[in-house]
């Protein structure tokens, strides 16, 4: 920003930085946003206060929902194809993980509501403009089919029907794994919104790492090749896309460089890398395969927590709103050659 | 609803002359109403905040309750921001600059006037400037007598009472600093393309026949999606009842043919309520008038139907950049990019499915 008013107006610069009252130092936002982060880039704001409202979504409910949804999404595919290709332990793991992930995710999704008893109000409309509405309509049938498949798996009854419903769940699965990226990026939170091209890929990689990791934990060495492949591919994609996203965000990526989001993302990358290496080298041993699988799942979950935290920090930072929007105005004026803005600082 | 995605997605962003019909109301709905908040005459009395609380029975707002007496410590503004229990919020900016660096709005010399042509270089407020002990009075324009009562039905233009030296707003003299106070009553913008309404998964948020955006409390399940989706940071979930709340533009009063409580209570007519097209015309006239008087820093905010939210139902005349008042300088409704986001997510989902299938490639080793 060229709005270098800090030097010209030391009083205001001081007010901006010192008189800051981070929203919700008490109450529900405690622990979810870091101290208000005013970067060195110069910008003006209303006493450094946040401009948009940070999400009131609960932590850990929402990150866990994203993780379990991703886990269930790819597990359903591994289960269905594992059954079709005669890998009984992979089939069983995939089916049970899909059902458990969907059920757990639903519990967290409902618990996240501030009026959980009205969960069913989500089903009174279908709104393509609301990713949460679309997601509920993805999750509900998926959970139903996955649960039916798992029931058939556990009881040994209605095997044909179980196979069929497992196949349906496997087809719905990928949508469950990627829609959550739209859920986050379709907000005014700058770090989420501006990542709307990369976030689905990060989340898809994360879903593959989680489901594949689960397969490594649960399937026998004889059956776990597809799980290992999927998990490694997922981890690689997640690492690469995550890195790309952080770079491309530029100024908005600073929330990934500091605070809790930074710690979480670092831990996530370490887990993913270790898990991927372990899956390649140690797939043939039951214990090392299971350990790698756990690391991959942990890496996937940590990514969700990291992205969630980064969004909270971004929403609380007025610079994330003002600086990019001012830059947009400046660029438009540069291209059109007009200076429509009133001369605020031509005097000073 | 799917029509939102057909064609040019015109109802997700861009100019939209009639959002009410776009939302499915029949053609004979009432005209779109809104607010024009002229901050140049706001005195920061907060009558609007109080009237809104009283009429709508909005409960205590726990903002910054960690402070003794709920003082924010930053200015006379102890409300802090809009929220679930603050549907009007009067921003109060004490704009302090080093002496001599002031703009016209600070009471500094208007543009084009050489500084050394003025005895003191700077005349704060309407007070006589003191030069070497000799009082000098700024040249006053004719109708400047604040004591003259206005004719019945006529309103006093406070700005006209200010000296020609270009002092706008209320200033206070100080040895080293120039100070001006900016006040602005913020409210839900009732956007043409409302992010909150677009993302609400229950349909609790809806567009009324007046073109305003309202939450139905008996439908809202407190999912909180609207909260981060508002580009202005208006709507919020109330902790004790778990529901999302914001200004209704006094939907109940509109139905009874009354103007909203905040506009009714405003003693300076800073909050003007009416049909949106008439307000826009009034605002344009007011802006031209102020510019004509040398208040070049006056600008309209949210007036332009071409902006990122398709224009606001509640728009403002500001005396500084929007971010100084805590508003985003150029908001864009998040759903403008939603078709692209769905496309990306769908393609990625196909890729994810293909990856699962590919993992089984080559059969058993
Ligand atoms: S998006 Fe924000 S400002 Fe616009 S109508 Fe909704 S709550 Fe009001
Ligand atoms: S919190 Fe209520 S009003 Fe807001 S999006 Fe959710 S259901 Fe709609
Ligand atoms: S229009 Fe009504 S609800 Fe909205 S701020 Fe004014 S008094 Fe409050």
XYZ file of C-alpha atoms and ligand atoms in Angstrom:
737
model
C 0.000 0.000 0.000
C 1.146 3.423 -0.820
C -1.165 5.030 1.697
C 1.758 5.891 3.872
C -0.067 7.750 6.569
C 1.773 6.256 9.515
C 4.653 8.671 9.117
C 2.410 11.599 8.353
C -0.059 10.965 11.078
C 1.809 9.469 13.987
C -1.157 10.004 16.268
C -3.431 7.878 14.227
C -0.791 5.288 13.607
C -0.390 4.972 17.314
C -4.103 4.712 17.859
C -4.406 2.047 15.227
C -1.886 -0.186 16.851
C -2.295 0.433 20.532
C -5.943 1.135 21.052
C -6.858 -2.135 19.457
C -9.512 -4.113 21.218
C -9.511 -7.545 19.710
C -13.064 -8.657 19.428
C -14.040 -11.318 21.915
C -11.059 -11.411 24.190
C -13.557 -12.816 26.573
C -16.494 -14.953 25.574
C -16.839 -17.383 22.793
C -14.099 -16.202 20.534
C -11.407 -16.791 23.088
C -8.782 -19.153 21.830
C -10.049 -19.166 18.296
C -8.510 -15.971 17.096
C -5.015 -15.006 17.882
C -4.228 -11.576 19.122
C -5.337 -9.165 16.492
C -2.721 -9.175 13.844
C -2.017 -5.833 12.293
C 0.722 -6.307 9.767
C 3.293 -3.758 8.857
C 1.486 -2.864 5.638
C 0.001 0.551 6.170
C -3.713 0.922 5.998
C -6.452 2.793 7.766
C -9.099 1.220 9.901
C -11.581 1.914 12.655
C -9.260 1.709 15.659
C -7.809 -1.518 14.303
C -11.034 -3.391 14.900
C -12.109 -6.294 12.693
C -14.307 -5.323 9.748
C -16.069 -8.597 9.070
C -17.297 -11.011 11.713
C -15.209 -14.096 12.316
C -17.109 -17.366 11.894
C -18.962 -18.487 14.999
C -18.460 -22.086 13.972
C -17.263 -24.200 16.835
C -13.803 -25.621 17.193
C -13.165 -28.589 17.124
C -16.612 -29.466 15.721
C -16.210 -27.980 12.287
C -12.596 -29.017 11.549
C -13.433 -32.505 12.767
C -16.516 -32.568 10.599
C -14.382 -31.677 7.598
C -11.855 -34.370 8.491
C -14.451 -37.092 9.078
C -16.319 -36.126 5.926
C -13.124 -36.467 3.919
C -12.286 -39.748 5.607
C -15.721 -41.150 4.859
C -15.673 -39.847 1.297
C -12.666 -41.860 0.134
C -13.259 -44.793 2.492
C -16.562 -45.465 0.762
C -14.738 -45.794 -2.554
C -12.070 -48.061 -1.101
C -14.784 -50.187 0.483
C -16.828 -50.549 -2.688
C -13.894 -51.256 -4.984
C -12.221 -53.412 -2.363
C -15.332 -55.569 -2.401
C -15.412 -55.708 -6.184
C -11.741 -56.723 -6.416
C -11.808 -59.345 -3.662
C -9.990 -57.491 -0.921
C -12.180 -58.394 2.043
C -10.270 -56.543 4.751
C -10.086 -53.362 2.712
C -13.779 -53.680 1.909
C -14.662 -54.084 5.550
C -12.423 -51.208 6.695
C -13.698 -48.892 4.003
C -17.341 -49.602 4.637
C -17.109 -49.265 8.389
C -14.985 -46.109 8.153
C -17.414 -44.558 5.680
C -20.365 -45.197 7.976
C -18.541 -44.141 11.139
C -17.093 -41.033 9.496
C -20.446 -39.963 8.136
C -22.193 -40.611 11.434
C -19.516 -38.823 13.444
C -19.461 -35.952 10.973
C -23.218 -35.598 11.227
C -23.015 -35.484 15.006
C -20.403 -32.730 14.853
C -22.348 -30.835 12.217
C -25.489 -30.920 14.336
C -23.600 -30.060 17.497
C -22.038 -27.107 15.752
C -25.459 -25.523 15.258
C -26.359 -23.007 17.888
C -29.869 -24.440 17.817
C -29.177 -28.153 17.217
C -32.795 -29.198 17.621
C -33.558 -27.410 14.394
C -31.119 -29.415 12.315
C -33.982 -30.606 10.146
C -34.712 -27.022 9.126
C -31.763 -27.537 6.797
C -33.880 -29.981 4.846
C -36.863 -27.682 4.344
C -35.181 -26.043 1.333
C -32.564 -26.859 -1.253
C -30.467 -23.804 -2.087
C -27.612 -24.111 -4.559
C -26.406 -20.703 -3.403
C -25.798 -22.133 0.058
C -22.968 -24.687 0.199
C -24.217 -25.737 3.619
C -27.609 -26.584 2.146
C -26.028 -28.491 -0.726
C -23.690 -30.211 1.703
C -26.532 -31.328 3.915
C -28.212 -32.821 0.883
C -24.952 -34.607 0.029
C -24.271 -35.798 3.565
C -27.772 -37.083 4.322
C -28.018 -39.661 1.505
C -24.356 -40.552 1.849
C -24.729 -41.279 5.554
C -27.863 -43.313 4.898
C -26.297 -45.498 2.194
C -23.013 -45.841 4.085
C -24.856 -46.917 7.226
C -26.919 -49.480 5.312
C -23.757 -50.852 3.730
C -22.002 -51.109 7.073
C -25.018 -52.841 8.597
C -24.988 -55.407 5.830
C -21.238 -55.833 6.289
C -21.543 -56.408 10.008
C -24.562 -58.692 9.955
C -23.821 -60.515 6.735
C -27.433 -59.988 5.649
C -28.639 -58.628 2.298
C -25.185 -58.754 0.740
C -26.385 -57.766 -2.719
C -28.260 -54.775 -1.374
C -25.225 -53.898 0.710
C -23.009 -53.951 -2.357
C -25.462 -51.770 -4.235
C -25.827 -49.185 -1.485
C -22.057 -49.213 -1.004
C -21.649 -48.376 -4.676
C -24.094 -45.480 -4.366
C -22.224 -44.133 -1.352
C -18.938 -44.458 -3.257
C -20.362 -42.383 -6.100
C -21.595 -39.660 -3.734
C -18.355 -39.780 -1.716
C -16.083 -37.503 -3.758
C -18.670 -34.727 -3.623
C -18.677 -34.998 0.159
C -14.904 -34.717 0.123
C -14.700 -31.518 -1.909
C -17.866 -29.514 -1.219
C -16.443 -28.461 2.142
C -13.900 -26.332 0.292
C -16.796 -24.360 -1.189
C -18.324 -24.141 2.269
C -15.256 -22.250 3.472
C -14.406 -20.242 0.392
C -17.955 -18.990 -0.136
C -17.586 -16.546 2.749
C -16.195 -13.044 3.053
C -13.187 -14.425 4.975
C -10.319 -13.246 2.747
C -7.917 -16.138 3.284
C -10.645 -18.644 2.474
C -12.369 -16.790 -0.305
C -9.236 -15.924 -2.253
C -8.130 -19.575 -2.070
C -11.269 -20.784 -3.810
C -9.302 -22.310 -6.670
C -6.788 -24.190 -4.513
C -8.868 -25.157 -1.496
C -10.867 -27.950 -3.199
C -7.614 -29.582 -4.281
C -6.121 -29.296 -0.814
C -9.257 -30.789 0.687
C -9.458 -33.564 -1.912
C -5.839 -34.481 -1.174
C -6.611 -34.383 2.507
C -9.616 -36.665 2.002
C -7.508 -39.146 0.022
C -4.790 -39.132 2.679
C -7.347 -39.722 5.425
C -9.273 -42.517 3.671
C -6.108 -44.162 2.386
C -4.564 -43.856 5.832
C -7.581 -45.541 7.341
C -7.238 -48.332 4.799
C -3.608 -48.802 5.799
C -4.634 -49.045 9.422
C -7.434 -51.519 8.885
C -6.617 -53.638 5.854
C -4.291 -56.626 5.744
C -0.940 -56.410 3.978
C -2.405 -58.554 1.246
C -5.186 -56.054 0.591
C -3.694 -52.654 1.310
C -2.023 -51.692 -1.988
C -4.828 -49.409 -3.233
C -5.085 -47.723 0.161
C -1.347 -47.053 0.192
C -1.403 -45.643 -3.318
C -4.372 -43.414 -2.623
C -2.912 -42.204 0.643
C 0.473 -41.365 -0.821
C -1.067 -39.614 -3.799
C -3.356 -37.696 -1.469
C -0.509 -36.633 0.792
C 1.589 -35.454 -2.142
C -1.297 -33.488 -3.622
C -2.200 -32.001 -0.261
C 1.383 -30.932 0.440
C 1.906 -29.442 -2.995
C -1.468 -27.720 -3.240
C -1.189 -26.423 0.313
C 2.197 -24.921 -0.384
C 0.968 -23.413 -3.644
C -2.076 -21.956 -1.911
C -0.026 -20.289 0.813
C 2.269 -18.711 -1.730
C -0.466 -17.558 -4.045
C -2.343 -15.891 -1.215
C 0.489 -13.387 -0.857
C -0.345 -10.933 1.889
C -3.363 -13.002 2.889
C -1.108 -16.002 3.393
C 0.528 -14.384 6.416
C -1.974 -16.095 8.684
C -0.334 -19.389 7.744
C 3.054 -18.005 8.738
C 2.286 -17.136 12.325
C 0.310 -18.183 15.334
C -1.525 -21.412 15.820
C -2.345 -21.926 12.143
C 1.375 -21.964 11.417
C 2.052 -24.584 14.082
C -0.830 -26.737 12.889
C 0.187 -26.563 9.246
C 3.795 -27.388 10.078
C 2.715 -30.379 12.120
C 0.384 -31.425 9.333
C 3.158 -31.316 6.759
C 5.489 -33.328 8.989
C 2.822 -35.990 9.573
C 1.908 -36.199 5.896
C 5.505 -36.487 4.751
C 6.385 -39.079 7.385
C 3.199 -41.029 6.674
C 3.756 -41.002 2.929
C 7.348 -42.206 3.241
C 6.272 -44.805 5.750
C 3.490 -46.009 3.474
C 5.883 -46.463 0.572
C 8.608 -48.197 2.568
C 6.624 -49.976 5.240
C 3.437 -51.081 3.514
C 4.453 -54.739 3.672
C 4.539 -54.884 7.429
C 1.351 -54.758 9.357
C 2.592 -52.453 12.111
C 4.485 -49.975 9.936
C 1.569 -49.779 7.518
C -0.766 -49.008 10.402
C 1.584 -46.391 11.849
C 1.931 -44.679 8.465
C -1.821 -44.720 8.097
C -2.263 -43.046 11.468
C 0.284 -40.376 10.555
C -1.515 -39.685 7.290
C -4.842 -39.371 9.065
C -3.309 -37.054 11.636
C -1.803 -34.935 8.864
C -5.174 -34.688 7.155
C -6.920 -33.652 10.356
C -4.254 -31.086 11.215
C -4.671 -29.450 7.822
C -8.371 -28.940 8.524
C -7.623 -27.394 11.896
C -4.914 -25.203 10.375
C -7.119 -23.902 7.564
C -9.905 -23.245 10.060
C -7.619 -21.260 12.360
C -6.143 -19.308 9.476
C -9.651 -18.218 8.484
C -10.469 -16.967 11.972
C -7.235 -14.984 12.091
C -7.880 -13.581 8.632
C -11.411 -12.445 9.480
C -10.156 -10.677 12.599
C -7.478 -8.775 10.724
C -8.750 -5.535 9.163
C -5.674 -5.399 6.916
C -6.942 -8.497 5.131
C -10.043 -6.576 4.107
C -8.695 -3.092 3.529
C -5.358 -3.675 1.830
C -6.519 -6.010 -0.988
C -9.673 -3.974 -1.617
C -7.680 -0.736 -1.802
C -5.259 -2.431 -4.151
C -8.178 -3.495 -6.341
C -9.433 0.078 -6.461
C -5.952 1.349 -7.266
C -5.504 -1.124 -10.097
C -8.869 -0.319 -11.576
C -8.078 3.366 -11.502
C -4.699 2.681 -13.056
C -6.266 0.793 -15.944
C -9.145 3.164 -16.543
C -6.926 6.167 -15.957
C -9.503 7.774 -13.712
C -9.091 8.996 -10.231
C -12.595 8.943 -8.903
C -11.643 8.811 -5.258
C -11.996 12.069 -3.394
C -8.614 13.557 -2.524
C -8.317 12.403 1.046
C -4.650 12.652 1.414
C -3.597 15.033 -1.279
C -3.333 17.676 1.433
C -1.450 15.821 4.074
C -33.383 -21.399 -7.453
C -31.373 -23.035 -10.161
C -32.076 -20.029 -12.380
C -29.419 -18.326 -10.319
C -26.923 -20.377 -12.261
C -28.448 -20.178 -15.671
C -27.622 -17.355 -17.987
C -25.252 -14.683 -16.798
C -25.899 -15.412 -13.142
C -27.293 -11.923 -12.981
C -28.965 -12.512 -9.646
C -25.686 -13.409 -7.930
C -23.865 -10.174 -8.719
C -23.985 -7.076 -10.842
C -26.659 -4.414 -11.168
C -30.175 -5.596 -10.410
C -32.902 -2.987 -10.675
C -35.527 -4.963 -8.780
C -34.218 -7.513 -6.266
C -37.704 -7.935 -4.866
C -39.082 -9.415 -8.079
C -35.855 -11.360 -8.507
C -36.576 -12.965 -5.137
C -39.931 -14.186 -6.406
C -42.396 -11.499 -5.345
C -45.056 -10.655 -7.856
C -44.681 -7.479 -9.866
C -47.054 -5.358 -7.785
C -44.937 -5.335 -4.635
C -44.200 -2.040 -2.879
C -41.205 0.018 -3.976
C -37.809 -0.821 -2.545
C -37.113 1.178 0.583
C -33.885 1.983 2.346
C -31.831 4.468 4.281
C -29.655 7.337 3.241
C -27.421 8.089 6.208
C -25.862 11.525 5.787
C -22.981 11.424 8.245
C -22.081 15.067 7.640
C -24.923 16.120 9.927
C -24.684 13.291 12.470
C -24.010 14.575 15.990
C -23.298 11.170 17.499
C -26.195 11.346 19.950
C -26.976 7.643 19.547
C -30.711 8.232 19.649
C -30.939 5.723 16.802
C -29.153 3.045 18.812
C -31.502 3.580 21.730
C -34.655 3.781 19.632
C -33.764 0.569 17.847
C -33.141 -1.267 21.110
C -36.372 -0.014 22.586
C -38.643 -0.691 19.650
C -37.207 -4.087 18.759
C -36.608 -5.200 22.359
C -32.985 -5.946 21.529
C -31.274 -7.203 24.682
C -28.069 -6.059 26.310
C -25.039 -6.435 24.127
C -22.167 -8.015 25.959
C -19.519 -6.536 23.698
C -16.271 -5.863 25.491
C -17.872 -6.643 28.815
C -14.421 -7.405 30.122
C -13.999 -3.659 30.477
C -15.222 -1.959 33.571
C -18.353 -0.007 32.628
C -18.043 -1.498 29.151
C -15.761 1.219 27.937
C -13.863 0.442 24.807
C -11.257 3.039 25.687
C -10.795 4.059 22.068
C -13.306 6.893 21.663
C -16.780 7.898 22.744
C -17.979 4.793 20.950
C -18.623 2.127 23.542
C -20.852 -0.009 21.364
C -17.866 -1.099 19.301
C -19.500 -2.669 16.287
C -22.718 -3.953 14.843
C -23.770 -7.325 16.148
C -26.607 -9.608 17.126
C -27.706 -7.133 19.791
C -26.553 -3.873 18.182
C -28.479 -3.187 15.019
C -27.440 0.441 14.836
C -23.925 1.414 15.765
C -22.693 4.978 15.893
C -19.056 5.059 14.950
C -17.128 7.890 16.541
C -13.738 8.780 15.153
C -11.473 11.219 16.868
C -9.234 12.043 13.967
C -6.037 13.530 15.299
C -3.340 14.869 13.060
C -0.210 16.862 13.728
C -0.774 20.582 13.569
C -0.732 21.951 10.066
C -1.171 18.676 8.248
C -4.926 18.880 8.311
C -7.168 18.601 5.312
C -10.045 20.925 4.720
C -12.212 18.588 6.717
C -9.965 19.136 9.712
C -10.467 22.787 9.630
C -7.237 23.237 7.767
C -7.008 25.500 4.749
C -9.238 24.469 1.868
C -7.446 23.217 -1.163
C -5.930 25.879 -3.331
C -5.401 28.356 -0.525
C -1.703 28.895 0.160
C -0.997 28.251 3.794
C 1.025 31.400 4.341
C -1.871 33.523 3.162
C -3.613 32.739 6.426
C -2.501 34.486 9.540
C -2.318 31.382 11.651
C -2.081 28.865 8.897
C -4.994 27.098 10.433
C -8.286 28.079 11.968
C -9.753 25.383 14.102
C -13.505 25.341 14.524
C -15.558 28.475 14.334
C -13.558 29.980 17.145
C -11.648 33.168 16.514
C -8.011 32.462 15.969
C -5.574 34.163 18.263
C -2.581 35.764 16.579
C -0.024 37.409 18.836
C -2.720 38.206 21.316
C -4.840 39.998 18.743
C -8.082 38.196 17.981
C -8.839 37.791 14.321
C -12.210 36.616 13.203
C -12.680 34.411 10.205
C -14.814 35.891 7.519
C -18.304 34.656 8.027
C -20.845 33.941 5.353
C -24.219 35.617 5.559
C -26.729 33.129 7.051
C -24.425 32.081 9.803
C -26.381 32.902 12.897
C -27.066 29.684 14.732
C -29.281 31.544 17.160
C -31.780 32.455 14.461
C -34.584 29.982 14.743
C -35.511 28.257 11.486
C -38.865 28.996 9.982
C -41.474 26.362 10.803
C -40.931 23.247 8.691
C -37.501 24.430 7.653
C -34.373 22.628 8.757
C -31.105 24.152 9.816
C -28.124 23.132 7.781
C -25.410 22.944 10.360
C -22.684 22.890 7.753
C -23.815 26.288 6.521
C -23.066 27.624 9.973
C -19.403 26.764 9.716
C -16.757 29.304 8.724
C -15.465 29.669 5.216
C -12.098 28.330 6.185
C -13.461 24.932 5.335
C -14.145 23.510 8.766
C -16.448 20.512 8.519
C -17.454 18.386 11.424
C -16.737 19.448 14.943
C -13.264 20.559 15.819
C -11.413 21.481 18.899
C -8.351 23.741 19.050
C -5.136 22.387 20.394
C -1.579 23.591 20.463
C 0.051 20.807 18.518
C -2.728 18.739 17.108
C -5.651 19.198 14.784
C -8.673 17.200 15.810
C -11.927 16.512 14.066
C -14.737 14.225 15.030
C -16.430 11.996 12.527
C -19.680 10.297 13.433
C -21.647 7.793 11.446
C -24.604 5.611 12.302
C -23.919 2.228 10.760
C -26.599 -0.332 10.023
C -27.277 -3.416 7.907
C -26.891 -2.401 4.276
C -29.818 -4.503 2.985
C -27.639 -5.365 0.015
C -28.985 -5.915 -3.479
C -26.925 -9.112 -3.500
C -26.896 -10.115 0.138
C -24.253 -12.665 1.044
C -26.055 -13.547 4.251
C -29.263 -14.347 2.406
C -27.559 -16.336 -0.342
C -25.782 -18.715 2.022
C -28.535 -19.268 4.593
C -29.290 -23.002 4.345
C -32.660 -22.915 6.088
C -34.303 -20.045 4.245
C -34.536 -18.137 7.534
C -33.100 -15.080 5.808
C -35.400 -13.816 3.104
C -36.055 -10.749 0.998
C -39.200 -8.905 1.942
C -41.671 -7.267 -0.393
C -39.918 -3.971 0.429
C -36.616 -5.286 -0.935
C -35.101 -5.556 2.550
C -33.357 -8.568 4.093
C -34.843 -10.070 7.253
C -34.156 -13.124 9.480
C -37.118 -15.255 10.518
C -36.177 -16.193 14.033
C -38.460 -19.209 14.155
C -36.670 -20.790 11.184
C -33.023 -19.943 11.923
C -31.140 -22.898 13.369
C -28.054 -20.960 14.333
C -25.769 -22.565 11.782
C -23.837 -19.310 11.698
C -23.125 -19.420 7.978
C -24.473 -15.928 7.433
C -22.019 -14.459 9.944
C -18.745 -14.707 7.977
C -20.596 -14.299 4.675
C -21.630 -10.711 5.246
C -18.933 -8.544 3.649
C -19.764 -5.733 6.098
C -19.632 -7.739 9.322
C -23.230 -6.932 10.246
C -25.116 -10.065 11.211
C -24.088 -12.176 14.187
C -25.349 -15.048 16.283
C -26.537 -14.147 19.762
C -24.959 -16.360 22.358
C -27.895 -16.859 24.671
C -30.606 -17.755 22.159
C -28.325 -19.145 19.442
C -30.104 -17.324 16.628
C -28.762 -14.889 14.055
C -30.032 -11.331 14.403
C -29.701 -8.034 12.594
C -31.639 -4.953 11.554
C -35.025 -5.816 10.055
C -35.437 -2.306 8.675
C -38.338 -2.358 11.102
C -40.351 -4.784 8.995
C -43.206 -4.561 11.475
C -43.345 -0.779 11.310
C -43.167 -0.746 7.511
C -46.204 -3.010 7.417
C -48.059 -0.468 9.546
C -46.989 2.415 7.307
C -44.565 3.849 9.841
C -40.974 4.817 9.290
C -38.278 2.820 11.112
C -37.667 3.679 14.738
C -34.071 4.825 14.226
C -34.980 7.255 11.447
C -37.889 8.550 13.494
C -35.613 9.207 16.459
C -32.792 10.871 14.546
C -32.849 14.566 15.569
C -30.695 15.857 12.698
C -32.276 13.877 9.885
C -28.919 12.202 9.354
C -30.872 8.963 8.938
C -33.270 9.451 6.077
C -35.780 6.748 5.282
C -37.745 6.440 2.087
C -38.074 4.866 -1.327
C -34.634 3.964 -2.513
C -34.778 5.814 -5.821
C -35.832 9.035 -4.107
C -33.101 8.663 -1.498
C -30.530 8.169 -4.217
C -31.627 11.346 -5.928
C -31.523 13.232 -2.625
C -28.058 11.877 -1.903
C -26.751 12.897 -5.289
C -28.051 16.400 -4.741
C -26.539 16.579 -1.279
C -23.175 15.389 -2.576
C -23.172 17.986 -5.332
C -24.047 20.650 -2.802
C -21.211 19.680 -0.481
C -18.720 19.465 -3.304
C -19.849 22.885 -4.399
C -18.972 24.139 -0.941
C -15.481 22.721 -1.132
C -16.112 19.638 0.972
C -14.261 17.565 -1.576
C -13.783 14.667 0.782
C -17.505 13.944 0.832
C -18.377 10.764 -1.027
C -21.292 8.364 -1.269
C -20.795 4.807 -0.097
C -23.019 1.959 -1.238
C -24.904 4.187 -3.664
C -23.520 2.693 -6.879
C -25.642 -0.157 -8.327
C -22.553 -1.336 -10.222
C -20.537 -2.077 -7.106
C -19.618 -5.511 -5.744
C -22.915 -6.035 -3.947
C -25.121 -4.434 -6.594
C -25.598 -1.362 -4.436
C -26.912 -1.082 -0.905
C -30.449 -0.499 0.287
C -28.879 1.490 3.125
C -26.156 3.768 1.859
C -24.089 6.599 3.286
C -22.505 9.951 2.729
C -19.074 9.815 4.321
C -16.415 12.425 4.980
C -13.466 10.072 4.818
C -12.573 6.675 3.453
C -15.004 3.901 4.402
C -12.383 1.906 6.303
C -11.965 4.824 8.704
C -15.577 4.203 9.730
C -14.975 0.440 9.977
C -16.529 -0.382 6.624
C -14.844 -2.303 3.803
C -13.643 0.015 1.024
C -14.889 -2.161 -1.817
C -16.909 -5.181 -0.730
C -17.866 -7.921 -3.167
C -20.619 -10.410 -2.443
C -18.953 -13.781 -1.976
C -21.504 -15.601 -4.109
C -20.313 -13.724 -7.172
C -17.633 -16.416 -7.425
C -19.884 -19.284 -6.379
C -20.565 -20.724 -9.860
C -16.822 -20.964 -10.398
C -16.346 -22.503 -6.973
C -18.951 -25.174 -7.668
C -17.322 -25.886 -10.993
C -13.902 -26.266 -9.367
C -15.263 -28.466 -6.606
C -17.140 -30.658 -9.088
C -14.067 -31.113 -11.257
C -11.968 -31.892 -8.208
C -14.572 -34.401 -7.038
C -14.348 -36.159 -10.394
C -10.586 -36.184 -10.016
C -10.849 -37.604 -6.514
C -13.155 -40.370 -7.723
C -10.765 -41.129 -10.566
C -7.882 -41.288 -8.092
C -9.730 -43.868 -6.011
C -10.388 -45.989 -9.091
C -6.820 -45.552 -10.288
C -5.520 -46.776 -6.946
C -6.992 -50.182 -7.868
C -5.361 -50.164 -11.291
C -3.417 -53.218 -12.377
C -5.223 -55.664 -10.140
C -3.461 -57.593 -7.460
C 0.294 -57.596 -7.232
S -24.894 -9.209 3.662
Fe -24.620 -8.055 5.576
S -25.096 -5.939 5.057
Fe -25.894 -7.210 3.374
S -28.011 -7.608 3.945
Fe -26.827 -9.295 4.790
S -26.312 -8.678 6.887
Fe -27.004 -6.825 5.796
S -27.565 -18.737 11.347
Fe -29.759 -18.717 10.847
S -30.021 -16.974 9.471
Fe -27.814 -17.395 9.562
S -27.440 -18.757 7.806
Fe -27.815 -20.086 9.564
S -30.019 -20.526 9.514
Fe -29.665 -18.758 8.154
S -34.548 0.051 10.859
Fe -35.426 -0.665 12.778
S -34.315 -2.566 13.167
Fe -33.094 -1.440 11.663
S -31.633 -0.240 12.858
Fe -33.417 1.073 12.511
S -34.700 0.767 14.340
Fe -33.227 -0.913 14.277
